[in-house]
XYZ file of N, CA and C in Angstrom:
819
model
N 131.985 70.281 99.219
C 133.128 71.110 99.304
C 133.810 71.269 97.927
N 134.334 72.433 97.642
C 134.945 72.754 96.400
C 136.543 72.711 96.612
N 137.203 72.016 95.740
C 138.634 71.935 95.892
C 139.256 73.329 95.712
N 140.222 73.693 96.521
C 140.902 75.040 96.312
C 141.746 75.101 95.033
N 142.023 73.996 94.418
C 142.794 74.071 93.152
C 141.886 74.386 91.940
N 140.554 74.245 92.117
C 139.697 74.532 91.029
C 139.389 75.973 90.928
N 139.122 76.476 89.685
C 138.834 77.854 89.461
C 137.472 78.308 89.870
N 136.545 77.347 90.027
C 135.212 77.722 90.427
C 135.176 78.012 91.924
N 134.193 78.842 92.365
C 134.021 79.146 93.757
C 132.619 78.741 94.171
N 132.447 78.635 95.466
C 131.150 78.230 95.994
C 130.083 79.287 95.707
N 128.805 78.925 95.775
C 127.727 79.825 95.595
C 127.734 81.012 96.627
N 128.002 80.584 97.855
C 128.093 81.562 98.948
C 129.149 82.682 98.678
N 130.289 82.253 98.302
C 131.360 83.267 97.980
C 130.950 84.029 96.692
N 130.313 83.399 95.736
C 129.917 84.149 94.587
C 128.954 85.273 94.864
N 127.913 84.951 95.765
C 126.907 85.946 96.059
C 127.512 87.075 96.890
N 128.458 86.709 97.770
C 129.160 87.706 98.646
C 129.957 88.662 97.704
N 130.616 88.053 96.743
C 131.440 88.844 95.812
C 130.588 89.838 94.946
N 129.501 89.272 94.499
C 128.589 90.201 93.761
C 128.005 91.271 94.571
N 127.675 90.956 95.850
C 127.166 91.966 96.696
C 128.107 93.066 97.031
N 129.428 92.712 97.279
C 130.469 93.705 97.611
C 130.699 94.527 96.348
N 130.653 93.919 95.127
C 130.827 94.660 93.873
C 129.786 95.760 93.732
N 128.501 95.406 93.977
C 127.408 96.346 93.830
C 127.488 97.472 94.874
N 127.800 97.086 96.115
C 127.882 98.089 97.165
C 128.951 99.097 96.914
N 130.097 98.698 96.503
C 131.238 99.645 96.213
C 130.959 100.420 95.017
N 130.369 99.832 94.026
C 130.005 100.571 92.747
C 129.000 101.675 93.082
N 127.976 101.302 93.933
C 126.948 102.277 94.202
C 127.477 103.435 95.015
N 128.378 103.105 95.970
C 128.965 104.208 96.779
C 129.871 105.099 95.912
N 130.644 104.476 95.042
C 131.539 105.275 94.189
C 130.827 106.186 93.257
N 129.749 105.611 92.608
C 128.990 106.454 91.606
C 128.190 107.485 92.280
N 127.673 107.211 93.526
C 126.865 108.177 94.311
C 127.719 109.455 94.511
N 128.995 109.285 94.904
C 129.862 110.417 95.180
C 130.337 111.109 93.836
N 130.555 110.311 92.765
C 131.100 110.843 91.593
C 130.007 111.543 90.750
N 128.763 110.946 90.696
C 127.734 111.500 89.829
C 126.571 112.094 90.585
N 126.788 112.641 91.783
C 125.728 113.211 92.528
C 125.080 114.384 91.848
N 125.901 115.237 91.217
C 125.401 116.415 90.565
C 124.741 116.161 89.251
N 124.883 114.983 88.797
C 124.337 114.581 87.453
C 123.087 113.791 87.550
N 122.486 113.769 88.730
C 121.169 113.108 88.869
C 121.337 111.573 88.883
N 122.363 111.067 89.529
C 122.537 109.621 89.624
C 121.374 109.010 90.398
N 120.832 107.879 89.774
C 119.508 107.297 90.287
C 119.657 105.789 90.526
N 120.890 105.208 90.491
C 121.041 103.753 90.704
C 121.875 103.147 89.631
N 122.287 101.857 89.881
C 123.160 101.072 89.034
C 122.635 99.649 88.959
N 122.856 99.040 87.786
C 122.470 97.609 87.639
C 123.749 96.872 87.109
N 124.062 95.777 87.655
C 125.211 94.902 87.239
C 124.613 93.716 86.613
N 125.044 93.482 85.311
C 124.588 92.310 84.621
C 125.798 91.544 84.119
N 125.949 90.245 84.498
C 127.106 89.443 84.102
C 126.667 88.553 82.949
N 127.448 88.593 81.844
C 127.227 87.798 80.637
C 128.452 86.936 80.426
N 128.352 86.062 79.448
C 129.459 85.181 79.100
C 130.607 85.923 78.576
N 130.396 87.112 77.918
C 131.517 87.776 77.259
C 132.110 88.769 78.269
N 131.320 89.610 78.998
C 131.850 90.621 79.855
C 130.806 90.943 80.910
N 131.140 91.901 81.790
C 130.197 92.398 82.800
C 129.779 93.715 82.392
N 128.416 93.847 82.313
C 127.751 95.104 81.916
C 127.301 95.862 83.153
N 127.598 97.135 83.196
C 127.194 98.009 84.227
C 126.320 99.133 83.615
N 125.053 99.235 84.048
C 124.139 100.204 83.491
C 123.870 101.286 84.635
N 124.165 102.503 84.264
C 124.092 103.610 85.204
C 122.726 104.354 84.831
N 121.893 104.526 85.842
C 120.662 105.320 85.558
C 120.847 106.730 86.147
N 120.505 107.752 85.319
C 120.678 109.121 85.725
C 119.673 109.993 85.013
N 119.434 111.153 85.553
C 118.547 112.131 84.898
C 119.282 112.963 83.830
N 120.614 113.265 84.037
C 121.364 114.041 83.105
C 122.358 113.024 82.450
N 121.889 112.361 81.407
C 122.653 111.293 80.744
C 123.820 111.941 80.031
N 123.669 113.043 79.387
C 124.683 113.652 78.659
C 125.904 114.038 79.488
N 125.644 114.414 80.740
C 126.723 114.783 81.649
C 127.486 113.531 82.116
N 126.786 112.442 82.166
C 127.423 111.138 82.642
C 128.301 110.606 81.464
N 127.818 110.737 80.277
C 128.619 110.268 79.092
C 129.757 111.133 78.828
N 129.558 112.484 78.939
C 130.665 113.396 78.660
C 130.794 113.678 77.218
N 131.709 114.590 76.918
C 131.985 114.927 75.523
C 132.689 113.764 74.777
N 132.063 113.285 73.730
C 132.472 112.171 72.917
C 132.751 110.926 73.751
N 131.920 110.732 74.888
C 132.063 109.578 75.738
C 133.325 109.570 76.550
N 133.893 110.714 76.790
C 135.147 110.791 77.532
C 134.999 110.390 79.014
N 133.929 110.921 79.604
C 133.798 110.676 81.081
C 133.403 109.170 81.270
N 132.616 108.621 80.395
C 132.203 107.196 80.569
C 133.501 106.320 80.421
N 134.442 106.658 79.555
C 135.636 105.899 79.344
C 136.464 105.983 80.656
N 136.538 107.181 81.269
C 137.281 107.391 82.493
C 136.742 106.509 83.654
N 135.410 106.490 83.743
C 134.790 105.654 84.755
C 135.078 104.173 84.510
N 135.019 103.829 83.233
C 135.295 102.386 82.903
C 136.676 102.047 83.282
N 137.646 102.852 82.989
C 139.055 102.600 83.361
C 139.262 102.519 84.841
N 138.597 103.380 85.655
C 138.782 103.360 87.143
C 138.155 102.047 87.680
N 136.942 101.593 87.176
C 136.340 100.457 87.729
C 137.118 99.190 87.276
N 137.695 99.204 86.132
C 138.438 98.096 85.634
C 139.705 97.885 86.497
N 140.337 98.968 86.888
C 141.566 98.888 87.747
C 141.133 98.499 89.179
N 140.088 99.069 89.699
C 139.725 98.784 91.066
C 139.337 97.269 91.314
N 138.530 96.731 90.443
C 138.039 95.384 90.617
C 138.833 94.326 89.778
N 139.877 94.821 89.129
C 140.794 93.857 88.406
C 140.071 93.096 87.333
N 139.302 93.800 86.598
C 138.609 93.162 85.392
C 139.694 92.995 84.299
N 139.560 91.962 83.529
C 140.472 91.843 82.323
C 140.181 92.913 81.329
N 141.085 93.090 80.384
C 140.894 94.078 79.328
C 139.639 93.793 78.508
N 138.831 94.797 78.333
C 137.492 94.729 77.659
C 136.597 93.759 78.351
N 136.787 93.635 79.687
C 135.969 92.674 80.498
C 134.788 93.423 81.165
N 134.711 94.732 81.076
C 133.673 95.471 81.692
C 133.182 96.596 80.736
N 131.893 96.823 80.605
C 131.324 97.824 79.752
C 130.337 98.699 80.590
N 130.376 99.943 80.353
C 129.503 100.899 81.065
C 128.491 101.499 80.009
N 127.229 101.507 80.513
C 126.153 102.121 79.754
C 125.428 103.164 80.631
N 124.864 104.189 79.978
C 124.075 105.188 80.723
C 122.681 105.214 80.138
N 121.627 105.207 80.990
C 120.276 105.259 80.594
C 119.554 106.361 81.374
N 118.555 106.909 80.780
C 117.812 107.991 81.345
C 116.716 107.443 82.215
N 116.470 108.070 83.389
C 115.386 107.617 84.284
C 114.017 107.946 83.663
N 113.169 106.967 83.568
C 111.873 107.031 82.892
C 111.000 108.095 83.586
N 110.773 107.872 84.926
C 109.941 108.757 85.719
C 110.795 109.378 86.825
N 111.254 110.624 86.556
C 112.099 111.279 87.486
C 111.474 111.539 88.794
N 110.176 111.890 88.786
C 109.462 112.243 89.979
C 109.240 111.051 90.884
N 109.233 109.809 90.338
C 109.036 108.552 91.143
C 110.359 107.909 91.532
N 111.463 108.590 91.430
C 112.752 108.058 91.819
C 113.146 108.698 93.158
N 113.248 107.879 94.230
C 113.564 108.401 95.518
C 114.945 108.998 95.615
N 115.889 108.349 94.963
C 117.282 108.871 94.996
C 117.367 110.259 94.411
N 116.671 110.416 93.230
C 116.712 111.764 92.607
C 116.057 112.841 93.393
N 114.961 112.488 94.078
C 114.256 113.521 94.909
C 114.996 113.800 96.206
N 115.689 112.802 96.760
C 116.510 113.080 97.930
C 117.724 113.990 97.628
N 118.298 113.777 96.424
C 119.348 114.676 96.012
C 118.806 116.075 95.777
N 117.543 116.196 95.310
C 116.946 117.472 95.080
C 116.790 118.268 96.443
N 116.227 117.507 97.452
C 116.114 118.168 98.725
C 117.479 118.493 99.282
N 118.418 117.657 99.100
C 119.829 117.960 99.597
C 120.337 119.206 99.039
N 120.258 119.444 97.729
C 120.845 120.617 97.133
C 120.040 121.894 97.480
N 118.748 121.774 97.680
C 117.977 122.836 98.119
C 118.332 123.334 99.493
N 118.618 122.417 100.352
C 118.931 122.742 101.703
C 120.420 123.339 101.747
N 121.256 122.817 100.819
C 122.614 123.374 100.836
C 122.656 124.768 100.288
N 121.661 125.144 99.469
C 121.635 126.499 98.956
C 121.047 127.456 99.991
N 120.533 126.995 101.175
C 120.008 127.869 102.160
C 118.539 127.976 102.146
N 117.848 127.219 101.344
C 116.377 127.278 101.334
C 115.775 126.741 102.666
N 114.670 127.391 103.174
C 114.101 126.853 104.362
C 113.596 125.368 104.182
N 113.579 124.692 105.358
C 113.332 123.205 105.263
C 111.917 122.976 104.814
N 110.977 123.725 105.342
C 109.538 123.473 105.015
C 109.291 123.791 103.500
N 109.870 124.915 103.040
C 109.681 125.199 101.624
C 110.275 124.186 100.681
N 111.442 123.681 101.033
C 112.122 122.708 100.185
C 111.380 121.376 100.216
N 110.912 120.925 101.383
C 110.195 119.625 101.448
C 108.844 119.686 100.848
N 108.134 120.740 101.094
C 106.727 120.819 100.508
C 106.797 120.976 98.924
N 107.826 121.621 98.480
C 107.987 121.751 96.994
C 108.203 120.376 96.379
N 109.093 119.575 96.980
C 109.345 118.248 96.431
C 108.124 117.350 96.594
N 107.432 117.438 97.754
C 106.298 116.646 98.034
C 105.168 116.946 96.999
N 104.888 118.148 96.733
C 103.929 118.513 95.697
C 104.258 118.038 94.342
N 105.494 118.168 93.939
C 105.971 117.667 92.629
C 105.801 116.158 92.505
N 106.075 115.460 93.501
C 105.985 113.943 93.403
C 104.497 113.524 93.340
N 103.652 114.165 94.131
C 102.254 113.787 94.114
C 101.563 114.196 92.825
N 101.944 115.275 92.187
C 101.384 115.764 90.956
C 101.784 114.792 89.758
N 102.807 114.036 89.940
C 103.271 113.135 88.859
C 102.631 111.700 88.935
N 101.668 111.518 89.876
C 100.952 110.275 89.954
C 101.320 109.315 91.036
N 102.155 109.754 92.003
C 102.514 108.822 93.097
C 101.353 108.585 94.023
N 101.261 107.378 94.625
C 100.209 107.087 95.555
C 100.400 107.830 96.896
N 101.626 107.957 97.259
C 101.966 108.541 98.597
C 103.444 108.915 98.570
N 103.792 109.861 99.535
C 105.176 110.318 99.660
C 105.394 110.724 101.058
N 106.685 110.583 101.501
C 107.062 110.993 102.842
C 108.495 111.439 102.764
N 108.759 112.636 103.416
C 110.057 113.238 103.454
C 110.353 113.525 104.953
N 111.491 113.018 105.420
C 111.964 113.233 106.821
C 113.265 113.901 106.803
N 113.376 115.008 107.548
C 114.676 115.710 107.685
C 115.033 115.791 109.204
N 116.211 115.265 109.548
C 116.582 115.219 110.936
C 117.941 115.966 111.143
N 118.174 116.460 112.331
C 119.387 117.187 112.669
C 119.081 118.538 113.297
N 120.132 119.362 113.362
C 120.079 120.654 113.885
C 119.540 121.615 112.785
N 118.219 121.736 112.750
C 117.604 122.536 111.645
C 117.638 124.026 111.903
N 117.298 124.470 113.090
C 117.333 125.872 113.347
C 118.157 126.192 114.601
N 117.779 125.493 115.723
C 118.480 125.793 116.979
C 119.527 124.704 117.235
N 120.177 124.781 118.353
C 121.208 123.813 118.760
C 120.618 122.432 119.041
N 119.306 122.435 119.404
C 118.723 121.102 119.713
C 118.277 120.421 118.410
N 118.745 119.160 118.248
C 118.385 118.440 117.074
C 116.942 117.859 117.140
N 116.278 117.869 116.034
C 114.891 117.401 115.965
C 114.666 116.827 114.593
N 113.462 116.250 114.444
C 113.057 115.657 113.180
C 111.805 116.324 112.694
N 111.703 116.605 111.380
C 110.476 117.115 110.747
C 110.089 116.128 109.658
N 108.817 115.816 109.760
C 108.218 114.799 108.809
C 107.162 115.468 107.990
N 107.224 115.259 106.668
C 106.253 115.801 105.733
C 105.721 114.653 104.902
N 104.400 114.472 104.893
C 103.852 113.331 104.134
C 102.500 113.676 103.532
N 102.195 112.920 102.509
C 100.925 113.161 101.766
C 100.570 111.854 101.072
N 99.277 111.601 100.909
C 98.814 110.445 100.271
C 98.773 109.150 101.094
N 98.845 108.011 100.417
C 98.721 106.669 101.090
C 100.042 106.055 101.126
N 100.453 105.489 102.268
C 101.733 104.884 102.482
C 101.606 103.627 103.241
N 102.127 102.500 102.662
C 102.127 101.270 103.418
C 103.505 101.083 104.135
N 103.498 100.401 105.281
C 104.660 100.341 106.166
C 105.216 98.928 106.317
N 104.442 97.938 105.962
C 104.891 96.582 106.300
C 104.315 95.616 105.197
N 104.815 94.339 105.336
C 104.420 93.316 104.341
C 105.245 93.288 103.142
N 104.869 92.308 102.278
C 105.569 92.113 100.971
C 105.330 93.263 100.000
N 104.151 93.977 100.156
C 103.905 95.068 99.240
C 104.889 96.219 99.532
N 105.414 96.399 100.713
C 106.362 97.380 101.062
C 107.662 97.172 100.217
N 108.016 95.911 100.059
C 109.243 95.637 99.268
C 109.107 95.986 97.776
N 107.841 95.928 97.316
C 107.594 96.100 95.918
C 107.245 97.542 95.570
N 106.389 98.173 96.367
C 105.795 99.512 96.093
C 106.671 100.669 96.590
N 107.441 100.452 97.636
C 108.071 101.624 98.307
C 109.512 101.743 97.769
N 109.779 102.942 97.264
C 111.159 103.295 96.830
C 111.717 104.278 97.829
N 112.773 103.920 98.482
C 113.386 104.616 99.599
C 114.843 105.001 99.332
N 115.214 106.241 99.803
C 116.559 106.744 99.646
C 116.918 107.571 100.835
N 118.182 107.478 101.214
C 118.742 108.307 102.349
C 119.918 109.039 101.940
N 120.007 110.388 102.243
C 121.151 111.171 101.877
C 121.518 111.959 103.119
N 122.798 112.390 103.171
C 123.308 113.216 104.278
C 123.892 114.521 103.728
N 123.737 115.550 104.566
C 124.241 116.863 104.132
C 125.041 117.435 105.312
N 126.270 117.728 104.958
C 127.194 118.308 106.059
C 127.041 119.825 106.085
N 126.460 120.255 107.155
C 126.240 121.759 107.326
C 127.232 122.273 108.398
N 127.262 123.544 108.536
C 128.186 124.155 109.506
C 127.793 123.771 110.932
N 126.521 123.627 111.244
C 126.153 123.312 112.623
C 126.104 121.812 112.867
N 126.203 120.988 111.811
C 126.226 119.529 111.968
C 125.786 118.825 110.732
N 125.471 117.599 110.813
C 125.074 116.764 109.686
C 123.477 116.610 109.703
N 122.890 116.822 108.556
C 121.432 116.649 108.396
C 121.212 115.311 107.667
N 120.207 114.612 108.109
C 119.801 113.352 107.467
C 118.515 113.552 106.658
N 118.473 113.103 105.481
C 117.297 113.279 104.532
C 116.832 111.877 104.157
N 115.576 111.562 104.384
C 115.029 110.299 103.955
C 113.754 110.542 103.197
N 113.704 109.897 102.018
C 112.512 110.035 101.045
C 111.971 108.708 100.805
N 110.669 108.582 101.030
C 109.908 107.363 100.651
C 108.819 107.691 99.694
N 108.725 106.965 98.630
C 107.726 107.135 97.614
C 106.988 105.789 97.371
N 105.637 105.893 97.453
C 104.885 104.653 97.063
C 104.473 104.813 95.597
N 104.936 103.868 94.844
C 104.734 103.924 93.395
C 103.282 103.570 93.016
N 102.776 104.015 91.901
C 101.416 103.691 91.510
C 101.409 102.354 90.892
N 100.122 101.831 90.678
C 99.910 100.566 90.114
C 99.688 100.707 88.562
N 100.399 99.935 87.795
C 100.318 99.995 86.346
C 100.319 98.503 85.848
N 99.274 98.026 85.282
C 99.290 96.630 84.766
C 100.397 96.299 83.811
N 100.809 97.300 82.995
C 101.872 97.083 82.034
C 103.317 97.135 82.723
N 103.442 97.774 83.865
C 104.624 97.822 84.522
C 105.667 98.880 83.998
N 105.131 99.743 83.154
C 105.993 100.767 82.582
C 106.093 102.014 83.436
N 105.007 102.425 84.009
C 104.925 103.650 84.827
C 104.524 103.324 86.265
N 104.749 102.146 86.656
C 104.466 101.734 88.043
C 104.733 100.259 88.306
N 104.093 99.764 89.311
C 104.215 98.271 89.721
C 103.111 97.465 89.074
N 103.513 96.405 88.421
C 102.440 95.539 87.802
C 101.682 94.642 88.782
N 102.258 94.372 89.966
C 101.601 93.564 90.927
C 100.586 94.398 91.680
N 99.320 93.977 91.764
C 98.340 94.821 92.481
C 98.501 94.625 94.008
N 98.025 95.676 94.755
C 98.076 95.630 96.255
C 97.185 94.518 96.770
N 97.543 93.906 97.881
C 96.713 92.748 98.353
C 95.358 93.171 98.860
N 95.182 94.408 99.283
C 93.955 94.846 99.780
C 92.999 95.485 98.739
N 93.390 95.371 97.466
C 92.576 95.950 96.413
C 91.470 94.968 96.019
N 90.276 95.483 96.039
C 89.031 94.703 95.718
C 88.480 95.203 94.431
N 88.288 94.362 93.513
C 87.690 94.693 92.204
C 86.371 93.891 92.035
N 85.322 94.635 91.826
C 84.007 94.013 91.686
C 83.711 93.849 90.195
N 83.566 92.671 89.732
C 83.301 92.374 88.314
C 81.766 92.355 88.093
N 81.382 92.760 86.879
C 79.961 92.696 86.461
C 79.497 91.232 86.341
N 78.374 90.830 86.893
C 77.944 89.408 86.732
C 77.628 89.063 85.334
N 77.700 87.836 84.897
C 77.397 87.441 83.499
C 75.832 87.691 83.253
N 75.605 87.717 81.966
C 74.161 87.922 81.533
C 73.210 86.870 82.044
N 73.673 85.594 82.049
C 72.825 84.460 82.571
C 72.486 84.702 84.031
N 73.439 85.167 84.871
C 73.134 85.353 86.276
C 72.168 86.524 86.456
N 72.256 87.556 85.640
C 71.334 88.654 85.731
C 69.933 88.241 85.420
N 69.754 87.350 84.396
C 68.456 86.886 84.100
C 67.810 86.062 85.237
N 68.686 85.249 85.956
C 68.196 84.461 87.055
C 67.788 85.345 88.223
N 68.642 86.369 88.455
C 68.283 87.350 89.591
C 67.071 88.180 89.345
N 66.859 88.588 88.094
C 65.700 89.392 87.734
C 64.811 88.677 86.724
N 63.994 87.723 87.152
C 63.218 86.898 86.167
C 62.098 87.775 85.609
N 61.764 87.503 84.317
C 60.653 88.208 83.684
C 59.302 87.625 84.090
N 58.353 88.487 84.519
C 57.039 87.960 84.986
C 56.351 87.202 83.842
N 55.628 86.032 84.208
C 55.016 85.258 83.201
C 53.748 85.915 82.697
N 53.499 85.761 81.396
C 52.290 86.374 80.788
C 51.068 85.422 81.032
N 49.869 86.027 81.235
C 48.637 85.204 81.485
C 48.312 84.328 80.318
N 47.859 83.043 80.588
C 47.557 82.111 79.556
C 46.148 82.326 79.020
N 45.915 82.104 77.771
C 44.542 82.120 77.219
C 44.248 83.457 76.741
N 43.292 83.568 75.764
C 42.924 84.857 75.198
C 42.131 85.694 76.193
N 42.285 86.974 76.384
C 41.536 87.840 77.234
C 40.380 88.499 76.513
N 39.579 89.224 77.242
C 38.390 89.860 76.577
C 38.818 90.828 75.516
N 37.955 90.822 74.479
C 38.291 91.735 73.329
C 38.029 93.162 73.761
N 38.700 94.110 73.137
C 38.502 95.476 73.389
C 37.154 95.984 72.995
N 36.496 96.789 73.832
C 35.084 97.342 73.479
C 34.002 96.261 73.690
N 34.345 95.219 74.527
C 33.322 94.130 74.740
C 32.218 94.647 75.751
N 30.951 94.449 75.453
C 29.899 94.920 76.308
C 28.927 93.759 76.556
N 28.517 93.606 77.771
C 27.589 92.428 78.079
C 26.284 92.670 77.428
N 25.648 91.613 76.990
C 24.288 91.685 76.303
C 23.292 90.820 77.139
N 22.082 91.360 77.444
C 21.118 90.578 78.215
C 20.497 89.439 77.293
N 20.240 88.326 77.915
C 19.590 87.231 77.208
C 18.106 87.176 77.672
N 17.356 86.202 77.055
C 15.925 86.045 77.346
C 15.718 85.563 78.719
N 16.548 84.779 79.312
C 16.391 84.298 80.671
C 16.789 85.270 81.686
N 17.185 86.467 81.366
C 17.657 87.423 82.353
C 19.136 87.421 82.722
N 19.904 86.389 82.088
C 21.290 86.306 82.351
C 21.978 87.424 81.641
N 23.131 87.835 82.199
C 23.943 88.828 81.555
C 25.230 88.127 81.068
N 25.454 88.132 79.825
C 26.660 87.532 79.251
C 27.820 88.503 79.408
N 28.848 87.982 80.009
C 30.020 88.783 80.118
C 30.075 89.608 81.398
N 29.162 89.375 82.357
C 29.181 90.156 83.616
C 30.216 89.589 84.516
N 31.028 90.490 85.123
C 32.032 90.026 86.071
C 31.459 89.739 87.411
N 31.674 88.600 88.024
C 31.068 88.305 89.367
C 31.450 89.360 90.331
N 30.507 89.894 91.141
C 30.762 90.870 92.149
C 30.737 92.282 91.608
N 30.576 92.474 90.349
C 30.629 93.865 89.695
C 29.184 94.389 89.671
N 29.011 95.575 89.173
C 27.733 96.258 89.052
C 26.923 95.527 88.110
N 25.625 95.500 88.413
C 24.564 94.892 87.558
C 24.353 95.768 86.342
N 24.435 95.250 85.119
C 24.227 96.043 83.931
C 22.777 96.492 83.901
N 22.582 97.664 83.392
C 21.252 98.215 83.251
C 20.833 99.166 84.412
N 21.590 99.150 85.531
C 21.277 99.941 86.641
C 22.368 101.092 86.765
N 21.954 102.262 86.912
C 22.978 103.337 87.069
C 23.622 103.239 88.417
N 24.945 103.591 88.376
C 25.750 103.617 89.650
C 25.809 105.046 90.211
N 25.864 105.073 91.522
C 25.973 106.397 92.195
C 27.361 106.953 92.055
N 27.564 108.182 92.724
C 28.775 108.853 92.446
C 30.015 108.129 93.050
N 29.816 107.222 94.041
C 30.884 106.458 94.588
C 31.109 105.141 93.942
N 30.378 104.860 92.913
C 30.662 103.648 92.200
C 29.832 102.404 92.723
N 28.923 102.616 93.747
C 28.174 101.550 94.317
C 26.820 101.441 93.614
N 26.282 100.274 93.444
C 25.018 100.050 92.772
C 23.887 100.220 93.788
N 22.855 101.088 93.543
C 21.795 101.201 94.468
C 20.972 99.936 94.554
N 20.601 99.649 95.869
C 19.808 98.375 96.135
C 18.302 98.651 95.882
């Protein structure tokens, strides 16, 4: 138990406080920077101050002219969460792979539907763009009153998509957005399966558990699997060797079972008796 007079707090309260900070920050920035390609936020606490890194596709719009908009956001966050003066700093970074960011693509579908584009055309356009940029799989689901008064769901998917296990937590990037239309609210869900990249720059460095890689066997094992046939021992007959008859009638160099020298063979190779 921690004494209430001490400035320190328990680990449970610390984690809850950090979680509430992240949730409120994400909700606030989602509404404020939706048109600027907001793609997520990272909160990093240091000994000097709290650093908040905003990921977006249009970084210049987030920063504003001479950093004016970033200063306004810093002031609002400082007042809301009661940070001390110079206790929080905001940074903006560009999204490395825009096509592999589910939040960015969900916002893209949302704005296309808001402009009146048909659902199939909007979803298939986003699906094709994501797959052309190297994603392993993609899925776009739009639910609500799409055409008639009856609500329904339309699902568009392509490629390979995993649904369970630890790999889902690592490989699947998911985002949900809502669009308020005249006939009702539409729900948009985008799932993207990221590619595998050993360096971790353009994908996930951890390989999938069902990936099988066959390595080439070592040279020593290949020699054991494919042995070289042994060469015959001893010197063989010299080239152009011909048997010569001796005085006793023996034929030197005659192969047993072969034709008798001195007798002509017939056309089939048999010696006439």
